[in-house]
């Protein structure tokens, strides 16, 4: 059986800045980290402990000076030698990594709730405060703007006839009643749901998925769009669906999480919006909330970022990152990183290295960066 072994880890605490990190990106060509907070954006080399470049987001008015601002997206654009960030206030800003200059390339009056670039960096998707999706080219030329919430299923509705229909699928322990649940039985999203849309791209950049809160039910729903901005499919009504969303880079499944009456699980959806498998997290239904799900670049490991919902006497909560691997259609928990209850040591941003599939990068709320290098080992029975 293959196991994950920690080959080395490296912690650097020289990255000090005001506020807390809100978004993280990696420069694949240099290995440096890009981190944005409610005050500034910084490029940092964890190997040398040196700040490579930095710019204030408050001094130029992109974020308010009182620290109430929010960066909702950050992306390294290698071709432009720049980082692109989006603010909740509605600005899309380029940070030139050579000159350290900031340039506003567009603004949305209703504000922005997320920004996500296609894997080939040719397209960018923005979600707005008016519940719309704006798609633009890499040169920030608008392609289309559509509402997130659509009444139509999408172009792929023919896929759901015959064996693709929910009623004809195998339902396991839930029984056939699962196929007959009414939409009105779907409960609204949990109180701790951030409410913002989540966007994730398929590895080939041909499709992207958006998880958003339905205006009618208050529950989350996933919609799949093509790179022309045309709706392809809408997920079924899934009670307990949560905000975490990550498309497997190899393209087969979209991962999310779901609370059942008696368990908490990671669930998988196909591109037609139907559920296709799950695995149960080893904790109670209301024990923890899933902050995020992150596939590594070769689709071999799924990271589950968890935060304990039960605060201790000091009102602090613990956080951990679990690493899961699938084999013979069964999911195995291979590693768990515990960050304790100190809020300054808790992860603020987590991402996999795009070039080194088994390298995990974490930046804590206290501005420490931690690099974990994992390796595969094979254990054979005697």
PDB file of C-alpha atoms in Angstrom, residues 7-157:
ATOM      1  CA  UNK A   7      10.356  14.139   3.591  1.00  0.00           C
ATOM      2  CA  UNK A   8      11.033  17.602   4.976  1.00  0.00           C
ATOM      3  CA  UNK A   9       9.305  20.715   6.210  1.00  0.00           C
ATOM      4  CA  UNK A  10      10.569  24.251   6.344  1.00  0.00           C
ATOM      5  CA  UNK A  11       9.196  27.109   8.421  1.00  0.00           C
ATOM      6  CA  UNK A  12      10.051  30.760   7.906  1.00  0.00           C
ATOM      7  CA  UNK A  13       8.844  33.501  10.235  1.00  0.00           C
ATOM      8  CA  UNK A  14      10.537  36.477   8.583  1.00  0.00           C
ATOM      9  CA  UNK A  15       7.437  37.318   6.569  1.00  0.00           C
ATOM     10  CA  UNK A  16       5.943  39.965   8.841  1.00  0.00           C
ATOM     11  CA  UNK A  17       3.195  42.306   7.783  1.00  0.00           C
ATOM     12  CA  UNK A  18       0.174  44.204   9.038  1.00  0.00           C
ATOM     13  CA  UNK A  19      -3.148  42.416   9.198  1.00  0.00           C
ATOM     14  CA  UNK A  20      -3.451  38.771   8.176  1.00  0.00           C
ATOM     15  CA  UNK A  21      -2.937  37.004   4.838  1.00  0.00           C
ATOM     16  CA  UNK A  22      -6.182  36.740   2.878  1.00  0.00           C
ATOM     17  CA  UNK A  23      -5.063  35.205  -0.426  1.00  0.00           C
ATOM     18  CA  UNK A  24      -2.028  33.183  -1.506  1.00  0.00           C
ATOM     19  CA  UNK A  25      -0.511  32.325  -4.884  1.00  0.00           C
ATOM     20  CA  UNK A  26       2.749  30.708  -6.000  1.00  0.00           C
ATOM     21  CA  UNK A  27       5.095  31.929  -8.720  1.00  0.00           C
ATOM     22  CA  UNK A  28       5.855  28.725 -10.546  1.00  0.00           C
ATOM     23  CA  UNK A  29       8.930  30.131 -12.302  1.00  0.00           C
ATOM     24  CA  UNK A  30      10.670  31.401  -9.145  1.00  0.00           C
ATOM     25  CA  UNK A  31       9.119  29.404  -6.293  1.00  0.00           C
ATOM     26  CA  UNK A  32       8.308  32.575  -4.368  1.00  0.00           C
ATOM     27  CA  UNK A  33       5.021  33.209  -2.584  1.00  0.00           C
ATOM     28  CA  UNK A  34       2.548  35.985  -3.298  1.00  0.00           C
ATOM     29  CA  UNK A  35       0.396  36.980  -0.335  1.00  0.00           C
ATOM     30  CA  UNK A  36      -2.231  39.700  -0.101  1.00  0.00           C
ATOM     31  CA  UNK A  37      -3.656  41.116   3.106  1.00  0.00           C
ATOM     32  CA  UNK A  38      -6.133  43.880   3.931  1.00  0.00           C
ATOM     33  CA  UNK A  39      -3.195  46.303   3.706  1.00  0.00           C
ATOM     34  CA  UNK A  40      -0.676  45.185   1.102  1.00  0.00           C
ATOM     35  CA  UNK A  41       0.594  42.638  -1.392  1.00  0.00           C
ATOM     36  CA  UNK A  42       4.002  41.048  -0.934  1.00  0.00           C
ATOM     37  CA  UNK A  43       6.239  38.641  -2.851  1.00  0.00           C
ATOM     38  CA  UNK A  44       8.332  36.523  -0.521  1.00  0.00           C
ATOM     39  CA  UNK A  45      11.001  33.866  -1.046  1.00  0.00           C
ATOM     40  CA  UNK A  46      10.600  31.272   1.741  1.00  0.00           C
ATOM     41  CA  UNK A  47      14.013  29.732   0.982  1.00  0.00           C
ATOM     42  CA  UNK A  48      15.936  32.927   1.697  1.00  0.00           C
ATOM     43  CA  UNK A  49      13.483  34.596   4.037  1.00  0.00           C
ATOM     44  CA  UNK A  50      13.623  37.726   1.902  1.00  0.00           C
ATOM     45  CA  UNK A  51      10.817  39.998   0.751  1.00  0.00           C
ATOM     46  CA  UNK A  52      11.303  40.304  -3.011  1.00  0.00           C
ATOM     47  CA  UNK A  53       8.724  42.994  -3.734  1.00  0.00           C
ATOM     48  CA  UNK A  54       5.907  44.751  -1.917  1.00  0.00           C
ATOM     49  CA  UNK A  55       3.249  47.414  -2.450  1.00  0.00           C
ATOM     50  CA  UNK A  56       0.659  49.056  -0.226  1.00  0.00           C
ATOM     51  CA  UNK A  57      -2.962  48.554  -1.252  1.00  0.00           C
ATOM     52  CA  UNK A  58      -4.242  51.152   1.194  1.00  0.00           C
ATOM     53  CA  UNK A  59      -1.881  53.994   0.257  1.00  0.00           C
ATOM     54  CA  UNK A  60      -3.275  54.065  -3.290  1.00  0.00           C
ATOM     55  CA  UNK A  61      -6.876  53.685  -2.203  1.00  0.00           C
ATOM     56  CA  UNK A  62      -7.526  50.150  -3.421  1.00  0.00           C
ATOM     57  CA  UNK A  63      -8.389  49.111   0.150  1.00  0.00           C
ATOM     58  CA  UNK A  64      -9.612  51.248   3.090  1.00  0.00           C
ATOM     59  CA  UNK A  65      -6.951  52.343   5.551  1.00  0.00           C
ATOM     60  CA  UNK A  66      -8.848  51.054   8.597  1.00  0.00           C
ATOM     61  CA  UNK A  67      -8.101  47.415   7.726  1.00  0.00           C
ATOM     62  CA  UNK A  68     -11.689  46.517   6.829  1.00  0.00           C
ATOM     63  CA  UNK A  69     -10.822  45.707   3.213  1.00  0.00           C
ATOM     64  CA  UNK A  70     -10.925  42.264   1.644  1.00  0.00           C
ATOM     65  CA  UNK A  71      -8.953  40.713  -1.212  1.00  0.00           C
ATOM     66  CA  UNK A  72     -11.198  38.081  -2.822  1.00  0.00           C
ATOM     67  CA  UNK A  73      -8.752  36.677  -5.379  1.00  0.00           C
ATOM     68  CA  UNK A  74      -5.041  36.562  -6.242  1.00  0.00           C
ATOM     69  CA  UNK A  75      -3.308  34.992  -9.236  1.00  0.00           C
ATOM     70  CA  UNK A  76       0.245  34.880 -10.574  1.00  0.00           C
ATOM     71  CA  UNK A  77       0.294  35.743 -14.284  1.00  0.00           C
ATOM     72  CA  UNK A  78       3.643  34.481 -15.522  1.00  0.00           C
ATOM     73  CA  UNK A  79       3.309  35.865 -19.051  1.00  0.00           C
ATOM     74  CA  UNK A  80       2.715  39.393 -17.749  1.00  0.00           C
ATOM     75  CA  UNK A  81       5.254  39.058 -14.921  1.00  0.00           C
ATOM     76  CA  UNK A  82       2.506  40.409 -12.718  1.00  0.00           C
ATOM     77  CA  UNK A  83       0.100  39.356 -10.019  1.00  0.00           C
ATOM     78  CA  UNK A  84      -3.601  40.061 -10.446  1.00  0.00           C
ATOM     79  CA  UNK A  85      -5.802  40.685  -7.428  1.00  0.00           C
ATOM     80  CA  UNK A  86      -9.465  41.537  -6.938  1.00  0.00           C
ATOM     81  CA  UNK A  87     -10.950  43.447  -4.030  1.00  0.00           C
ATOM     82  CA  UNK A  88     -14.395  43.210  -2.473  1.00  0.00           C
ATOM     83  CA  UNK A  89     -14.762  46.905  -3.292  1.00  0.00           C
ATOM     84  CA  UNK A  90     -14.773  45.998  -6.990  1.00  0.00           C
ATOM     85  CA  UNK A  91     -11.259  46.775  -8.250  1.00  0.00           C
ATOM     86  CA  UNK A  92      -9.166  44.446 -10.404  1.00  0.00           C
ATOM     87  CA  UNK A  93      -5.525  45.390  -9.901  1.00  0.00           C
ATOM     88  CA  UNK A  94      -2.271  44.328 -11.567  1.00  0.00           C
ATOM     89  CA  UNK A  95       0.887  44.299  -9.441  1.00  0.00           C
ATOM     90  CA  UNK A  96       3.987  44.483 -11.642  1.00  0.00           C
ATOM     91  CA  UNK A  97       6.537  42.170 -10.034  1.00  0.00           C
ATOM     92  CA  UNK A  98       9.472  43.989 -11.634  1.00  0.00           C
ATOM     93  CA  UNK A  99       8.558  47.604 -10.915  1.00  0.00           C
ATOM     94  CA  UNK A 100       6.320  47.031  -7.842  1.00  0.00           C
ATOM     95  CA  UNK A 101       3.740  49.322  -9.453  1.00  0.00           C
ATOM     96  CA  UNK A 102      -0.016  48.858  -9.032  1.00  0.00           C
ATOM     97  CA  UNK A 103      -2.435  49.445 -11.909  1.00  0.00           C
ATOM     98  CA  UNK A 104      -6.233  49.270 -11.773  1.00  0.00           C
ATOM     99  CA  UNK A 105      -7.383  47.527 -14.965  1.00  0.00           C
ATOM    100  CA  UNK A 106     -11.098  47.539 -14.209  1.00  0.00           C
ATOM    101  CA  UNK A 107     -13.719  48.170 -11.584  1.00  0.00           C
ATOM    102  CA  UNK A 108     -17.210  46.839 -10.819  1.00  0.00           C
ATOM    103  CA  UNK A 109     -19.557  49.197  -8.986  1.00  0.00           C
ATOM    104  CA  UNK A 110     -21.446  46.423  -7.175  1.00  0.00           C
ATOM    105  CA  UNK A 111     -18.220  44.938  -5.804  1.00  0.00           C
ATOM    106  CA  UNK A 112     -16.583  41.567  -6.373  1.00  0.00           C
ATOM    107  CA  UNK A 113     -17.070  38.322  -4.473  1.00  0.00           C
ATOM    108  CA  UNK A 114     -14.473  36.142  -6.237  1.00  0.00           C
ATOM    109  CA  UNK A 115     -11.917  36.009  -9.050  1.00  0.00           C
ATOM    110  CA  UNK A 116     -10.700  32.864 -10.769  1.00  0.00           C
ATOM    111  CA  UNK A 117      -8.343  32.538 -13.752  1.00  0.00           C
ATOM    112  CA  UNK A 118      -8.439  29.634 -16.178  1.00  0.00           C
ATOM    113  CA  UNK A 119      -5.484  27.220 -15.929  1.00  0.00           C
ATOM    114  CA  UNK A 120      -4.089  28.509 -19.248  1.00  0.00           C
ATOM    115  CA  UNK A 121      -4.376  32.129 -18.001  1.00  0.00           C
ATOM    116  CA  UNK A 122      -6.380  33.074 -21.094  1.00  0.00           C
ATOM    117  CA  UNK A 123      -9.648  33.850 -19.274  1.00  0.00           C
ATOM    118  CA  UNK A 124     -10.718  35.306 -15.960  1.00  0.00           C
ATOM    119  CA  UNK A 125     -14.074  34.837 -14.240  1.00  0.00           C
ATOM    120  CA  UNK A 126     -15.351  37.420 -11.759  1.00  0.00           C
ATOM    121  CA  UNK A 127     -18.455  37.090  -9.598  1.00  0.00           C
ATOM    122  CA  UNK A 128     -20.084  40.349  -8.596  1.00  0.00           C
ATOM    123  CA  UNK A 129     -22.136  41.789  -5.783  1.00  0.00           C
ATOM    124  CA  UNK A 130     -25.139  41.753  -8.123  1.00  0.00           C
ATOM    125  CA  UNK A 131     -24.933  37.940  -8.378  1.00  0.00           C
ATOM    126  CA  UNK A 132     -23.555  37.958 -11.918  1.00  0.00           C
ATOM    127  CA  UNK A 133     -20.603  36.271 -13.619  1.00  0.00           C
ATOM    128  CA  UNK A 134     -18.303  38.434 -15.731  1.00  0.00           C
ATOM    129  CA  UNK A 135     -15.952  36.613 -18.103  1.00  0.00           C
ATOM    130  CA  UNK A 136     -13.028  38.486 -19.644  1.00  0.00           C
ATOM    131  CA  UNK A 137      -9.968  37.764 -21.750  1.00  0.00           C
ATOM    132  CA  UNK A 138      -6.454  37.943 -20.321  1.00  0.00           C
ATOM    133  CA  UNK A 139      -6.364  41.515 -21.676  1.00  0.00           C
ATOM    134  CA  UNK A 140      -9.450  42.299 -19.572  1.00  0.00           C
ATOM    135  CA  UNK A 141     -11.748  42.613 -22.577  1.00  0.00           C
ATOM    136  CA  UNK A 142     -15.311  41.579 -21.582  1.00  0.00           C
ATOM    137  CA  UNK A 143     -16.668  38.428 -23.211  1.00  0.00           C
ATOM    138  CA  UNK A 144     -20.001  38.055 -21.449  1.00  0.00           C
ATOM    139  CA  UNK A 145     -21.914  38.848 -18.286  1.00  0.00           C
ATOM    140  CA  UNK A 146     -24.630  36.458 -17.105  1.00  0.00           C
ATOM    141  CA  UNK A 147     -26.631  35.918 -13.945  1.00  0.00           C
ATOM    142  CA  UNK A 148     -25.317  33.274 -11.567  1.00  0.00           C
ATOM    143  CA  UNK A 149     -28.844  32.034 -10.898  1.00  0.00           C
ATOM    144  CA  UNK A 150     -30.447  30.480 -13.969  1.00  0.00           C
ATOM    145  CA  UNK A 151     -33.847  28.788 -14.277  1.00  0.00           C
ATOM    146  CA  UNK A 152     -32.688  26.617 -17.162  1.00  0.00           C
ATOM    147  CA  UNK A 153     -30.697  23.444 -16.432  1.00  0.00           C
ATOM    148  CA  UNK A 154     -28.167  24.186 -19.168  1.00  0.00           C
ATOM    149  CA  UNK A 155     -27.110  22.842 -22.562  1.00  0.00           C
ATOM    150  CA  UNK A 156     -26.239  19.447 -21.123  1.00  0.00           C
ATOM    151  CA  UNK A 157     -29.763  18.559 -19.993  1.00  0.00           C
TER     152      UNK A 157
END
